[in-house]
Each structure stands twice: as structure tokens, then as C-alpha cells.
Amino acid sequence: MTPELPRRRRSGRVTLAEVARAAGVSPITVSRALRGERAVAPELVARARAAADALGYVPDPAARALASHRSTHVAVLIPLLSNTLFVDLLEALQRTLRTHGYQTLIGITHYDPREEEQLLREQMAHRPAGLVVTGFERSEETRALIQASGVPCVHVMETSRAPGVHCVGFSQQDAGYALTQHLLAGGARRIAFAAAQLDARVMQRAEGYRRALREAGCYEPALEMLRPEPSSIALGGHMFARLMSESAPEAIFFCNDDLAQGALMAAPRLGIPVPGQVAVAGFNDLPGSDQLMPSLTSVRTPRETIGEEAALMLLRLMRGEPVPRPCVELPWSLVVRESTAAPHEAERPAKAGRQGSSKAEG
Amino acid sequence: MTPELPRRRRSGRVTLAEVARAAGVSPITVSRALRGERAVAPELVARARAAADALGYVPDPAARALASHRSTHVAVLIPLLSNTLFVDLLEALQRTLRTHGYQTLIGITHYDPREEEQLLREQMAHRPAGLVVTGFERSEETRALIQASGVPCVHVMETSRAPGVHCVGFSQQDAGYALTQHLLAGGARRIAFAAAQLDARVMQRAEGYRRALREAGCYEPALEMLRPEPSSIALGGHMFARLMSESAPEAIFFCNDDLAQGALMAAPRLGIPVPGQVAVAGFNDLPGSDQLMPSLTSVRTPRETIGEEAALMLLRLMRGEPVPRPCVELPWSLVVRESTAAPHEAERPAKAGRQGSSKAEG
DNA sequence: CTGAAAGCGCTTACAG
DNA sequence: CTGAAAGCGCTTACAG
């Protein structure tokens, strides 16, 4: 007959106190031993670890967060999940953070500053240990919220040398410049820039495009087609059709592979040979770009590495460790494929040169 | 001169006690009022709300979780994020849960039962209020873990009438059957089934395919090409090339649009007219399938609705409310496009029939 | 290097 | 319908 104990509110999980009792030390010592904090006598660390393992102890994140004012959550704000670019970034980020005991909370902003602000407010209520945000374009309120919170924050995809800013990205402008130079090298002079969404990164690519064309003395503002709506494969097809009928450029730099893929899919319907009549290039090198006919020239962006590096930087910040370089700029590479082959190349059998790619440092 | 108070560990946030003081009631009453629990006098509810708003009170999720043994986190386990299918599901899920005050923690299993188990263990440590898992295929340990935890769980993408099981999905088999019937109706007899990944849902589509062909008296096991590796656009191209050279079927049912898109992209390189020589169909209707040339016949799957319905079901379970139907089966629709056009249709101008789609209930 | 006390901010369980 | 007390499981801040 088990005695009727006073009603408890225990959750059934093994607690630190139980581990301490088993190990024959105080709960605080177990806490310190398990967290690797301070100098605890090696022997006690071993005893604490053994007892914790034996009992299957799992620290309670809620109790930990309440007592320490810091959770093991990292809030991540990205514009979209329906773009492989951000999925790759997120997977790398999440994998790296998880290895170090942190959970990732994802907020999807849909490129809307107010949505971003709302998401951030909600996430801040959960006392995240760290924060990852996309780029630098956001509302003043959001910026102030981040600043005032004191939560370590890493910016991804773009770079900035501003003091106090932590970021991991690459030079969108340099990549846009290099891609445009590649188109110029193919002999094109009338080169269009076709973009949608028009976020900061897209506009930085546009700047690279302009710089290259100005240097070559053939910048024509009329050859820019800038559309504010979300980017999509279908939109790429429409933009391609309009561009070809209205200004018939010799080459088109689409601000991302979604649009460029749409152009390549629309081309046979429109009876426009690519690259025979017009060269086409994209950006980000998304799945499918290497398989289309013709295969698509693009810029391979280092999103996995950005995710990994950003996670590592944030881990240092969250632990209060010094960060060697607050601004990490990563290399990208130009991937040259059939869609921008020079005329004489285009006449070769379709398969030739498909795997060709040249690298350029960002 | 501010008096030197004893060092506190306050986090700076507004607490329930402060709201209570401002409202002139006890903290418990404010707690109850804000949570809408029990019958609190309407006047006190109003006072509590007003005070909370005035002070900008945000409940501390960690304290709440610690005291109540339940968090506001919902753990979601999905195989991948690099497939629009799951992204659409997840976005709907997250949007609906967020509206009701729940956060979503995403775990990506990569179709690996051990990874799923590991992720679940980590997430369970955070006392999730609810759980969403993909399908029914998992390790016995994982199943036991879910069962023993007592955490409400909803299964998505597939359905099961097993007692005690909560699920939202559609009949993968019926959809596979209907798609195969469509191919038969186009006059094809030698119809191949080409699949990768081979998860439970893919094999249910295969069952639908087999059922339809057996009924028509033309099932040939040799026309099934089942590959265990992950599905991709490139793999679809390879499988298409092999199928056409080895068994030259009249139609191919690819288990998903990734593979089918790869086939459509490879076809012109291989000089194989689609649908002239072979009809091609996919599954899930992913972005790009309507833009390719020829556009791709597929099955539009109700992933957004699944996400929404699963979230609503889980909300009821988490609140302890009765669930009207524990197994929700949603309709899908057949989207007929150019890639399976009958011979006489294929000769019409390419644009004809592109937007055509017929609906069938699942 | 180790520990007893107090506290994090909430909710449960019990009274009234 | 309302509240005083106790407790959730951990860590901080202070001593020794």
C-alpha cells in the first residue's frame, strides 16, 4: 500500500535534484558540471555525467530559460521558403545550430516590413538567445527592437562594414557585374536587365549590371524592366515575351533563375532561339537550371556556406566569445552554360559545354 | 539618490504581478482573465485587460511552460524543405497555428527514421504542446515515444481509419489510379511507372497505377522503374532516357513532378517528341509544370488545405476539445495538360488546351 | 572548487 | 467568482 502523498505537480521528468542525489553532490554542482561551466573538480564532473546518463536526465529548457533569462531558441527571419535559396540557407543554419543545442524558430516575412516587425515582436517574447535576419532593409521600429533587445544578431545574404554590425554574405553587386561582363564578352551590347520583387539584393545586382554597361559605354536605361510583384517562372515567361517584342535585346540578365527559367520555357513557344537570337542568364543557380534546354548560365551563390558561417558567428556571439571578423564576405562563382554560348559555340552539338563553368571570386 | 536595492535578477519585462497591482486584483485573477479561463467577473476581465495593454504586458512563455507543463510550441516533422509540396504544407500549418498563439518548430528528417527519432527526442525535451508528423511510416521507437508522451499528434499527407489516429490527407492511391486511367483513356496500353525515393506515399501511388492497369488487363511489372535514391530533376532525365531506350513505353507516370520535369527537359535533347511518341505525367503539380513545353499533366494535391485542417484539428486536441472527424480526407484534382494530349490534340497549335484541367474528387 | 538560499514569472490545487 | 500558498526545475548571486 503506497502512502497517499500530497498532490504534486511533477511532470514525471528526471530533475537536476534527482541526478544530484544519485551523484552525491549538490544540484548546483551538477548544473555546472553538465554545462561545462567554471572549474568543477574533474571527478565530480564525471560523477554528475554518469548519474545524468544513468537516469536519462534531460534539462528542462523552460526552467533553464526562466532562471537564466536566455532560451536555446534562435529566431530566423527570411522572406520566403518557396525559394531554394532560402531553404538551403535555412537547412545549413539549422543543422549547425542544432549540433550546438539550439532550436531554430522560423519566421517568414513575405518581404513585408510590417510582417517582419510583427514576427519579431512575437519571437522576442520568447527571449531568443540569438537572431538571424535577412539583409539590412527593414523598418526603423524593427531595427530599434533588435537594438534595444540586446539579443545577438547576424545579418545574412548581404554585407556591410558598418560598426557593430555582424554579417555573412557576398557581394551581390560584384556578382551582377561579373555576369554582365560575361554577356559583354559574348559580343552583346544591348543587354537588358529584367527583375521582379525588387528587394535590396536584386537592386544591388542591378547596380553591378549598370556599372559594367557604363564602363563598356552601352548602358541604356530603357533596357531595364523592373517589376515589383513576386518573382515566378510564369512572370519570367511574360517578361521575356514583352522584352523581345518591345526592345529585342541581344542578351537578358534576369535577376534570378525563376524568371530566367520561365524565359527559357517560353522561348520555344514564341519561336525565339536561345542563345541564337538572344542570350539569357539568371542568378542563384537553382535546381533545373542545369537541365533545361538550353542549360542556363547563372551565378552560383554560397547560401549553404552563408548559413553555416552565420550559425558559427552567432554561436560565438551568444557565448560572449570574441568574433574574429564581424563581416564575412564569401565567394560566389559564375556558371557558364549553353544559354549564353557565343554564336559559333551555339552551333556545336547541344551537349558540348554543358558542364562548363568558370569560377570567379566575389 | 536612488536607494541601493538588493541585487535582483529581474529581466526587465513587465510581470503579471505588476499588471495585477495596476488593475487592483490578484495575479491569479489576471492570469485567468487573460487566458479566458473559467468564469471571471466581466468587470475584472476588463480591468485586467486594460492594465495589461497599458503596461504592454507579454506573458513569459518559459514561466508559463514551467508552471503548466505545456509550452506553446508545436513540433512538425517533415521529410524535406526542398520540395514545394512540404513548403506549402508548412506555410499553411504555421500561419494557422501562429494565429492561435502557437510557435512551430520544424524538424527535417530527410526520410531517415533514425533522424526522425533523434529529432523527436530533442523536441520532446521542450514539452511541445502538439505534434505534426508526415505519414505513418516510422520506427517502432518513434511510435512508442509519441504514444508515451501523451502529446496530441496529427498525421498529415496520408489517411488511416485506425482507432485513436488523427490524420489529414488524401488518397494517394485513388489519385494514382485516376491519373493512370487518364493515360489509358488517351489510348496507351504500355504505361510505365517511374519512381524515386520510394516512401510510403509513392508506393501508394504505385498501387493505384497497378490497380488501374490490372483492371485494364495490361499490367506489366517490367514497366515499373523504382529507384531508392532521392528524387530530382536530373534523375528524371536519366530515368526517362533509360526507359525509352529499354522498354519504349507509350506513356510514363512519374511519381512526382520533379522527375517528370526532368523528363520533359531531357526529351528535346534525346529527340523524343512528347506527347507525340510518349505521354508523360507527374504528380503534385509543382511550379514550372504549367510553363514547360509541353506543359505537364499532373495531380494537384491539396497541401495548403491539409496544413490548415491539420492545424485546426491539432488546436482542438491541444485544448482538449472534441474532434468532429479524426480522419479528414481531402479532394485532389487531375490537371490535364499538353504532355498527355491524345495524338490528334497534339497536332493542334501548342497553346491550345494548356489551361485545361478536369477535376475529380479523391 | 563547492553549496545553501533565493529567485525567475507563471499556474495549479486547494479553500472560501 | 476570487485569492494566499506552494511549486514548476533550473540558475544567479553570494559566501566560504
Short mmCIF file of N, CA, C and O in Angstrom, two decimals, chain A residues 54 81 84 87 97 110 122-123 135-136 170 190 204 237-238 287 290 295 301 306 310 313 322 339 349 357:
data_model
loop_
_atom_site.label_atom_id
_atom_site.label_comp_id
_atom_site.label_asym_id
_atom_site.label_seq_id
_atom_site.Cartn_x
_atom_site.Cartn_y
_atom_site.Cartn_z
N ALA A 54 22.76 7.78 -16.47
CA ALA A 54 22.09 6.61 -15.92
C ALA A 54 20.59 6.87 -15.74
O ALA A 54 19.76 6.00 -16.00
N LEU A 81 10.03 30.75 -48.11
CA LEU A 81 10.53 29.39 -48.02
C LEU A 81 10.35 28.73 -49.39
O LEU A 81 10.87 27.65 -49.64
N THR A 84 14.45 27.94 -53.25
CA THR A 84 15.52 27.02 -52.83
C THR A 84 16.66 27.75 -52.14
O THR A 84 17.31 27.22 -51.24
N VAL A 87 15.82 28.00 -48.55
CA VAL A 87 15.75 26.67 -47.97
C VAL A 87 17.16 26.14 -47.70
O VAL A 87 17.45 25.59 -46.64
N LEU A 97 23.23 24.96 -35.91
CA LEU A 97 22.76 25.39 -34.59
C LEU A 97 22.30 24.20 -33.75
O LEU A 97 22.56 24.14 -32.55
N HIS A 110 7.58 37.30 -46.05
CA HIS A 110 6.99 37.60 -47.35
C HIS A 110 7.42 38.97 -47.86
O HIS A 110 6.64 39.66 -48.52
N GLU A 122 6.70 38.91 -31.71
CA GLU A 122 6.25 37.63 -31.16
C GLU A 122 7.45 36.79 -30.71
O GLU A 122 7.44 36.18 -29.65
N GLN A 123 8.47 36.77 -31.56
CA GLN A 123 9.62 35.94 -31.23
C GLN A 123 10.41 36.48 -30.05
O GLN A 123 10.95 35.72 -29.25
N GLY A 135 19.44 40.44 -44.80
CA GLY A 135 19.76 41.76 -45.33
C GLY A 135 19.61 42.88 -44.32
O GLY A 135 19.53 42.64 -43.10
N PHE A 136 19.56 44.09 -44.83
CA PHE A 136 19.56 45.26 -43.95
C PHE A 136 18.34 46.15 -44.11
O PHE A 136 18.20 47.16 -43.45
N PHE A 170 27.65 37.89 -49.50
CA PHE A 170 28.59 38.03 -50.61
C PHE A 170 28.23 39.31 -51.33
O PHE A 170 27.18 39.91 -51.08
N ARG A 190 23.51 45.40 -76.50
CA ARG A 190 22.18 45.77 -75.98
C ARG A 190 21.73 44.69 -74.99
O ARG A 190 21.10 43.71 -75.36
N GLN A 204 21.02 45.58 -55.88
CA GLN A 204 22.48 45.58 -55.87
C GLN A 204 23.02 44.87 -57.12
O GLN A 204 24.02 45.29 -57.69
N GLY A 237 8.36 34.21 -68.12
CA GLY A 237 7.90 34.00 -69.50
C GLY A 237 7.27 35.25 -70.07
O GLY A 237 7.57 35.66 -71.20
N HIS A 238 6.41 35.89 -69.28
CA HIS A 238 5.75 37.12 -69.75
C HIS A 238 6.75 38.23 -70.01
O HIS A 238 6.67 38.95 -71.00
N PRO A 287 17.80 24.50 -58.79
CA PRO A 287 17.58 23.19 -59.41
C PRO A 287 16.83 23.33 -60.74
O PRO A 287 15.89 24.12 -60.83
N ASP A 290 20.44 23.55 -64.71
CA ASP A 290 21.44 22.78 -65.47
C ASP A 290 20.79 21.76 -66.39
O ASP A 290 21.46 21.16 -67.21
N SER A 295 20.71 24.80 -71.35
CA SER A 295 21.00 24.92 -69.93
C SER A 295 21.31 26.39 -69.63
O SER A 295 21.75 27.14 -70.51
N THR A 301 25.41 30.92 -55.88
CA THR A 301 25.57 31.71 -54.66
C THR A 301 25.83 30.78 -53.47
O THR A 301 25.27 29.69 -53.39
N ILE A 306 26.94 30.39 -46.27
CA ILE A 306 26.44 31.54 -45.52
C ILE A 306 25.70 31.05 -44.27
O ILE A 306 25.92 31.56 -43.16
N ALA A 310 27.16 31.87 -40.64
CA ALA A 310 26.31 32.73 -39.82
C ALA A 310 26.00 32.04 -38.49
O ALA A 310 26.02 32.67 -37.42
N MET A 313 29.11 32.21 -36.33
CA MET A 313 29.30 33.56 -35.80
C MET A 313 28.31 33.83 -34.66
O MET A 313 28.68 34.35 -33.60
N PRO A 322 34.72 36.38 -28.46
CA PRO A 322 35.06 37.37 -29.49
C PRO A 322 34.84 36.78 -30.88
O PRO A 322 35.02 35.60 -31.11
N SER A 339 22.99 28.72 -72.46
CA SER A 339 22.09 29.84 -72.77
C SER A 339 22.81 31.14 -73.10
O SER A 339 22.17 32.10 -73.56
N PRO A 349 27.11 20.66 -81.22
CA PRO A 349 26.06 19.79 -80.65
C PRO A 349 25.65 20.28 -79.27
O PRO A 349 26.47 20.75 -78.49
N SER A 357 32.01 25.50 -66.52
CA SER A 357 31.77 26.56 -65.54
C SER A 357 33.10 27.20 -65.20
O SER A 357 34.11 26.53 -65.07
#
